[in-house]
Amino acid sequence: MSDFPHLPLSRKIFGEYKFPSGGSNKKGALTLQNLVNRPAHAVSLTTSISSLRKRWVTQRTERENKGLPELPFEDKIPVFLQIDTESFPIESLKHWGIELLSEEQNGYVIGVSTDDFSSLSEKIAAFIASQGRYKDTAAKLWSINDGVTWRIQNILTPELSANWDRLGDRDMFFVYAGIACYLSAPAYPDKKDLTDEQYSVKIEKWHQADRLIREQRDDKAFERQDQFDVLLGNYGATDISAYIDFNDSFYISFKINGLGLKDLTLNYPYLFELGLNSSQNDFFGDDGEVLEITTQLAAPDLNAPKICVIDSGIQENHKLLNPAILSGLSLSFVPNDTDVADKVSSGGHGTKVAGAILYANNIPKSGNHQLPFWLVNARVLNDQNLIPDGVDPANLMINVVQQFDECKIFNLSIAQENAFSGTHMPAWAATIDKLTHEKEKLFIIAAGNIARSSSKAGSPGIREYIDNGHEYPNFLTQVSSKVANPSISSFSLTVGSVCHNNYEDDDKQSFGKLNDPSSFSRSGLGIWDMIKPDVVEYGGDFAVEKLGSKLLSNEQSISPELICSTLNSNSAISKHSVGTSFSAPKVTHIAGWLNKKFPLLSPISYKALIVQSARLPEEKWRDPSVIDMQMLGYGIPSLNRASENSESRITFLSEGKVSPKSADVYVINVPKEINRPGLDSEILVEITLSYTSKIRRTRKYLKSYLSSWLGWEISTFNENYEVFSKRVLKMFSDPKPNGGGTDNIPWTIYDRSNRGQIRDIKRQDNTTQKDWCMIPSNKLPKEFCIAVVGHNGWQKGLKDIIPYSIVVSFEVIGSQLPIYETFEIANRVTIQPESRFEVQIQD
């Protein structure tokens, strides 16, 4: 047992929150202009509607003349609108006869007219006459696109859109489609002046209405799936995956000819996304030297954790791996190939990943060692290190988790070759989020690699960046260098790469030095400004010529040591491969140890502890920048900090579940010996909150992606528990940063993008929210209080249960002040009476 174990947090309050209602009444400049110019704006809208109707009739006639298959829902007209999102809730479009399909950038939405624009025309007529309750509403509808090219530009992924004119009618394409299907539930009832009995009746009626909406939504989804199957059948399309439901939409991948692909794009009304199914798993390596190994290895304990390696297979008889492989469970998901061996050239890929999971940065060459955990081999990549054509990656994740459900941790060193640039969470990443929440798993994913060289439009390689004047490390912040799909997944732990050494000779030098970002490592921020990668580990670097052609090369001293497949006479261990593929499994190594040491904790806690343990390099973590966070996330994690403490460090952890409009409040007593006057040791305070929730795909921004979301509030310097609880638990209508307290603690990231040391990033834009600060010990408050607060996302009810893990650490920096024992004594957990409160805070 550890001498310095993590301690539980003391939860003192389970509070119910009452959020203020009402949205913004601020009108955009164009809305104000439309109110002044009513006739002109009304004519513009009416003309667009008329033109759109005519175009749709013309398109249907042309389809019939070409003999194309009958189109379901022909009376439903797709529409592309721009609205004033500051003053108009997009969900209210249903009152205009518009079914909202998806939310796009800059106020644009994709929708479908369900009543031939009848309701919308009524709103425009009221706008012209300036009469009735909705006389000004049409001013907030800025434009109606009456063309068709918007579907090519906004529904197709960039790769398909750019090649639209080159899509041959008979060419075959492996594609995926996102089809919207959502019915919004009524708002949860407010008690107001109702008696308890009256309110109970009202709540029961709401639940009945909510159940009915869910049933209607399922019926509608099945109808659309059946109709879509018929349409695909008429084009001779072949299903690749089953339908995957995301609450507001469903996803399917299939093989179809170019004629059918173009017809779906232009004419199927409920389509909001269509893209090519492709994957690329770049890693950079050469053959290595032969090395003698004399180590003797023992198998893991029978009850040791099982970690699933989703990769290119593993050389299971490798001397350094074999004792940890559960060969009886190994399975190939590669079509028509049941072999589970790693057939990738240059020493394999999955074999290297498996070795990094077991050994991280310390491969034993001699002596006796027991391996820490079991490995389960899920081969999904072919001998070219690719997901084969015809295999859908989202559905593949479902199949792998279903097959290996006993595993809590899954390593995925696979990513697409491009930076992700879309508005909505892609299905591969969203499916991983869905599995993470529903099945309680932890996916650890490589951030993806920038290619050495690339001729692909919009996706330059390192060589192209250099040739175009982008120097290291600046090219890592380019849009085309951002993290790839599926590493943008919200609930996964995304891992980038840093250098573990530097190299220089007369002709070449490495791009970075120790702890600098690797020249190939994809950076953030992620979708919706999430901090991605979450953490980084040592994945190596390239050397580049100082003069001449600037050729890139692998050098042993800057390449991580990895276990390799010995097929084709490769060495069992080598230092000739680099990539985020090999930094990610080193973090999986930490997760495996956490699973081993704390088997009763949830995977959410493993993620929280890893992020809590991460630290930026010494010269950056005291004064980090946005660019540091983009390249390095929260920094390099530490197995020691994640799993242990010391005399000068103490960690508190608690798991819980909270619902929207409710909160859990925790308190940590600060010992008098620590905050006494005259003692000014530097104390590093770190807090990490991690959670998961149900998801949907057709809206943008995290708070619309999640059914519910969490944030944390913190006490200030001048607040003890009583003051903090009164402030947080009372009703107020003008919330202030950090909950409204004065003398705020100087957090690094903060809960507002215009506060803290790092601007333009908010804690709440992430499902893993870490922050840290340095505080003189004599300024620590007597009681340090944290509130975990639940908020509604797209879910209207209050029964959504959000699991979370909260971790708080105190560490003495620069001195040997012992704090563990004094904190432990001051915070020995006692049973606190439950209290329930109502509060008003800003959502």
CSV table of C-alpha atoms in Angstrom, one decimal, residues 312-537:
chain,number,residue,atom,x,y,z
A,312,SER,CA,-2.5,-3.4,-37.2
A,313,GLY,CA,-2.2,-6.6,-35.2
A,314,ILE,CA,0.7,-7.7,-33.0
A,315,GLN,CA,3.5,-10.2,-33.4
A,316,GLU,CA,2.2,-12.2,-30.5
A,317,ASN,CA,5.2,-14.6,-30.2
A,318,HIS,CA,7.6,-11.7,-29.7
A,319,LYS,CA,9.7,-12.5,-26.6
A,320,LEU,CA,9.1,-9.1,-25.0
A,321,LEU,CA,5.3,-9.3,-25.6
A,322,ASN,CA,4.2,-12.9,-25.6
A,323,PRO,CA,3.6,-13.3,-21.8
A,324,ALA,CA,1.1,-10.4,-21.8
A,325,ILE,CA,-0.9,-11.4,-24.9
A,326,LEU,CA,-4.3,-13.1,-24.4
A,327,SER,CA,-4.0,-14.9,-27.7
A,328,GLY,CA,-7.3,-16.7,-27.2
A,329,LEU,CA,-9.2,-13.4,-27.4
A,330,SER,CA,-7.3,-12.0,-30.4
A,331,LEU,CA,-9.5,-11.1,-33.3
A,332,SER,CA,-9.1,-9.7,-36.8
A,333,PHE,CA,-11.7,-7.2,-38.1
A,334,VAL,CA,-10.0,-7.0,-41.5
A,335,PRO,CA,-12.4,-8.4,-44.1
A,336,ASN,CA,-11.3,-11.8,-45.5
A,337,ASP,CA,-8.2,-12.0,-43.4
A,338,THR,CA,-8.4,-13.8,-40.0
A,339,ASP,CA,-4.7,-13.4,-39.3
A,340,VAL,CA,-4.0,-11.3,-36.2
A,341,ALA,CA,-0.3,-10.8,-36.9
A,342,ASP,CA,1.3,-7.4,-37.6
A,343,LYS,CA,2.1,-7.4,-41.3
A,344,VAL,CA,3.1,-3.7,-41.6
A,345,SER,CA,6.6,-3.3,-43.0
A,346,SER,CA,9.6,-1.7,-41.2
A,347,GLY,CA,9.0,-3.5,-37.9
A,348,GLY,CA,5.2,-3.3,-37.8
A,349,HIS,CA,3.0,-0.8,-36.2
A,350,GLY,CA,0.7,-2.5,-33.7
A,351,THR,CA,3.7,-4.4,-32.3
A,352,LYS,CA,5.5,-1.1,-31.5
A,353,VAL,CA,2.3,0.3,-30.0
A,354,ALA,CA,1.9,-2.8,-27.8
A,355,GLY,CA,5.4,-2.5,-26.6
A,356,ALA,CA,5.0,1.1,-25.6
A,357,ILE,CA,1.9,0.2,-23.7
A,358,LEU,CA,3.7,-2.4,-21.6
A,359,TYR,CA,7.0,-0.6,-21.1
A,360,ALA,CA,6.6,3.1,-22.0
A,361,ASN,CA,10.1,4.6,-22.1
A,362,ASN,CA,11.9,1.7,-20.3
A,363,ILE,CA,12.3,-1.5,-22.3
A,364,PRO,CA,14.2,-4.1,-20.2
A,365,LYS,CA,17.2,-5.8,-21.8
A,366,SER,CA,18.1,-8.1,-19.0
A,367,GLY,CA,16.9,-9.3,-15.6
A,368,ASN,CA,13.6,-10.7,-14.4
A,369,HIS,CA,10.4,-8.7,-14.7
A,370,GLN,CA,6.6,-9.3,-14.3
A,371,LEU,CA,4.5,-7.5,-16.9
A,372,PRO,CA,1.9,-5.2,-15.4
A,373,PHE,CA,-1.2,-5.9,-17.5
A,374,TRP,CA,-2.7,-8.0,-20.3
A,375,LEU,CA,-3.0,-7.0,-23.9
A,376,VAL,CA,-5.9,-7.8,-26.2
A,377,ASN,CA,-5.2,-7.7,-29.9
A,378,ALA,CA,-7.9,-6.1,-32.1
A,379,ARG,CA,-6.5,-6.1,-35.6
A,380,VAL,CA,-8.3,-3.5,-37.7
A,381,LEU,CA,-5.5,-2.2,-40.1
A,382,ASN,CA,-4.3,-4.1,-43.2
A,383,ASP,CA,-0.7,-4.7,-44.2
A,384,GLN,CA,-0.6,-1.2,-45.6
A,385,ASN,CA,-1.4,0.2,-42.2
A,386,LEU,CA,-4.9,1.4,-43.3
A,387,ILE,CA,-8.5,0.6,-42.4
A,388,PRO,CA,-9.5,-1.3,-45.5
A,389,ASP,CA,-11.9,0.1,-48.1
A,390,GLY,CA,-15.4,-0.9,-47.3
A,391,VAL,CA,-14.9,-0.8,-43.5
A,392,ASP,CA,-16.7,2.0,-41.6
A,393,PRO,CA,-14.5,3.3,-38.7
A,394,ALA,CA,-17.4,4.4,-36.6
A,395,ASN,CA,-19.2,1.0,-36.8
A,396,LEU,CA,-15.8,-0.7,-36.3
A,397,MET,CA,-15.5,1.0,-32.9
A,398,ILE,CA,-18.9,-0.4,-31.9
A,399,ASN,CA,-17.9,-3.9,-32.9
A,400,VAL,CA,-14.5,-3.8,-31.1
A,401,VAL,CA,-16.0,-2.5,-27.8
A,402,GLN,CA,-18.8,-5.1,-28.1
A,403,GLN,CA,-16.2,-7.9,-28.6
A,404,PHE,CA,-13.9,-6.7,-25.8
A,405,ASP,CA,-16.4,-5.2,-23.4
A,406,GLU,CA,-14.4,-6.5,-20.4
A,407,CYS,CA,-11.6,-3.9,-21.2
A,408,LYS,CA,-11.9,-0.5,-19.7
A,409,ILE,CA,-9.0,1.0,-21.7
A,410,PHE,CA,-8.6,1.1,-25.5
A,411,ASN,CA,-5.5,2.4,-27.3
A,412,LEU,CA,-6.2,3.9,-30.8
A,413,SER,CA,-3.1,5.0,-32.6
A,414,ILE,CA,-5.0,5.6,-35.7
A,415,ALA,CA,-6.1,8.9,-37.3
A,416,GLN,CA,-7.1,10.4,-40.6
A,417,GLU,CA,-4.3,12.1,-42.6
A,418,ASN,CA,-6.0,15.5,-42.7
A,419,ALA,CA,-6.6,18.1,-40.0
A,420,PHE,CA,-10.3,18.1,-39.1
A,421,SER,CA,-12.0,21.3,-40.2
A,422,GLY,CA,-15.8,20.7,-39.9
A,423,THR,CA,-18.6,22.3,-37.8
A,424,HIS,CA,-20.1,19.2,-36.3
A,425,MET,CA,-18.4,16.3,-34.4
A,426,PRO,CA,-17.7,13.7,-37.1
A,427,ALA,CA,-19.3,10.3,-36.6
A,428,TRP,CA,-16.1,8.4,-35.9
A,429,ALA,CA,-15.3,10.7,-33.0
A,430,ALA,CA,-18.9,11.0,-31.9
A,431,THR,CA,-19.2,7.2,-31.8
A,432,ILE,CA,-16.2,7.0,-29.5
A,433,ASP,CA,-17.8,9.6,-27.3
A,434,LYS,CA,-21.1,7.7,-27.3
A,435,LEU,CA,-19.3,4.4,-26.3
A,436,THR,CA,-17.2,6.2,-23.7
A,437,HIS,CA,-20.4,7.5,-22.0
A,438,GLU,CA,-22.7,4.5,-22.4
A,439,LYS,CA,-20.1,1.7,-21.8
A,440,GLU,CA,-17.8,3.6,-19.4
A,441,LYS,CA,-14.6,3.2,-21.4
A,442,LEU,CA,-11.5,5.3,-21.9
A,443,PHE,CA,-10.1,5.8,-25.4
A,444,ILE,CA,-6.6,7.1,-25.6
A,445,ILE,CA,-6.0,8.4,-29.1
A,446,ALA,CA,-3.0,9.7,-31.1
A,447,ALA,CA,-3.4,13.3,-32.2
A,448,GLY,CA,-2.3,12.4,-35.7
A,449,ASN,CA,0.9,13.2,-37.7
A,450,ILE,CA,1.8,15.9,-40.3
A,451,ALA,CA,3.2,14.0,-43.2
A,452,ARG,CA,6.9,14.4,-44.2
A,453,SER,CA,5.7,15.6,-47.6
A,454,SER,CA,2.3,15.9,-49.1
A,455,SER,CA,0.9,17.0,-52.4
A,456,LYS,CA,-2.7,16.9,-51.2
A,457,ALA,CA,-4.5,20.2,-51.5
A,458,GLY,CA,-5.1,21.8,-48.1
A,459,SER,CA,-2.9,19.3,-46.3
A,460,PRO,CA,0.7,20.3,-46.7
A,461,GLY,CA,3.5,18.2,-45.2
A,462,ILE,CA,6.5,19.4,-43.2
A,463,ARG,CA,8.6,19.8,-46.4
A,464,GLU,CA,5.9,22.0,-48.0
A,465,TYR,CA,5.6,24.2,-44.9
A,466,ILE,CA,9.3,24.8,-45.0
A,467,ASP,CA,9.4,25.5,-48.7
A,468,ASN,CA,6.6,28.1,-48.3
A,469,GLY,CA,8.4,30.0,-45.6
A,470,HIS,CA,6.7,28.5,-42.5
A,471,GLU,CA,9.3,27.8,-39.9
A,472,TYR,CA,9.2,25.3,-37.0
A,473,PRO,CA,7.4,25.5,-34.6
A,474,ASN,CA,5.1,28.2,-36.2
A,475,PHE,CA,3.8,25.8,-38.9
A,476,LEU,CA,2.3,23.7,-36.0
A,477,THR,CA,-0.2,26.4,-35.4
A,478,GLN,CA,-1.6,26.5,-39.0
A,479,VAL,CA,-5.2,25.4,-39.5
A,480,SER,CA,-4.0,22.5,-41.7
A,481,SER,CA,-1.8,21.3,-38.8
A,482,LYS,CA,-4.7,20.8,-36.4
A,483,VAL,CA,-5.7,17.5,-34.7
A,484,ALA,CA,-7.3,14.9,-36.9
A,485,ASN,CA,-10.5,12.8,-36.7
A,486,PRO,CA,-11.1,10.9,-34.4
A,487,SER,CA,-8.7,12.6,-31.9
A,488,ILE,CA,-11.0,15.6,-31.7
A,489,SER,CA,-13.3,13.3,-29.6
A,490,SER,CA,-14.6,15.2,-26.6
A,491,PHE,CA,-14.4,12.4,-24.0
A,492,SER,CA,-11.2,10.7,-25.2
A,493,LEU,CA,-7.7,11.4,-24.0
A,494,THR,CA,-5.9,12.8,-27.0
A,495,VAL,CA,-2.1,12.6,-27.0
A,496,GLY,CA,0.4,14.6,-29.0
A,497,SER,CA,4.2,14.2,-29.2
A,498,VAL,CA,7.3,16.0,-27.8
A,499,CYS,CA,11.0,15.6,-28.3
A,500,HIS,CA,13.0,13.5,-25.8
A,501,ASN,CA,16.4,14.7,-27.1
A,502,ASN,CA,18.0,17.0,-29.6
A,503,TYR,CA,20.4,16.2,-32.5
A,504,GLU,CA,23.0,18.1,-34.5
A,505,ASP,CA,25.9,17.3,-36.8
A,506,ASP,CA,27.7,19.2,-39.6
A,507,ASP,CA,24.8,18.7,-42.0
A,508,LYS,CA,21.6,18.2,-40.0
A,509,GLN,CA,19.8,19.2,-36.8
A,510,SER,CA,16.6,18.2,-35.1
A,511,PHE,CA,13.7,20.6,-35.2
A,512,GLY,CA,13.2,20.7,-31.5
A,513,LYS,CA,15.0,20.0,-28.2
A,514,LEU,CA,14.0,18.3,-25.0
A,515,ASN,CA,10.2,18.8,-24.3
A,516,ASP,CA,9.6,20.9,-27.4
A,517,PRO,CA,6.7,19.8,-29.6
A,518,SER,CA,7.6,17.2,-32.3
A,519,SER,CA,7.8,18.6,-35.8
A,520,PHE,CA,5.1,16.2,-37.0
A,521,SER,CA,2.7,16.4,-34.0
A,522,ARG,CA,-0.8,17.8,-34.8
A,523,SER,CA,-1.9,20.6,-32.6
A,524,GLY,CA,-5.0,22.4,-31.3
A,525,LEU,CA,-7.2,23.9,-30.5
A,526,GLY,CA,-9.8,21.2,-31.3
A,527,ILE,CA,-13.3,21.6,-32.5
A,528,TRP,CA,-15.2,24.3,-30.6
A,529,ASP,CA,-11.9,25.5,-29.1
A,530,MET,CA,-11.5,22.4,-26.9
A,531,ILE,CA,-8.0,21.9,-25.6
A,532,LYS,CA,-6.5,19.2,-27.8
A,533,PRO,CA,-4.2,17.4,-27.5
A,534,ASP,CA,-5.0,16.8,-23.8
A,535,VAL,CA,-1.5,15.8,-23.0
A,536,VAL,CA,1.8,14.9,-24.8
A,537,GLU,CA,4.4,12.2,-24.5
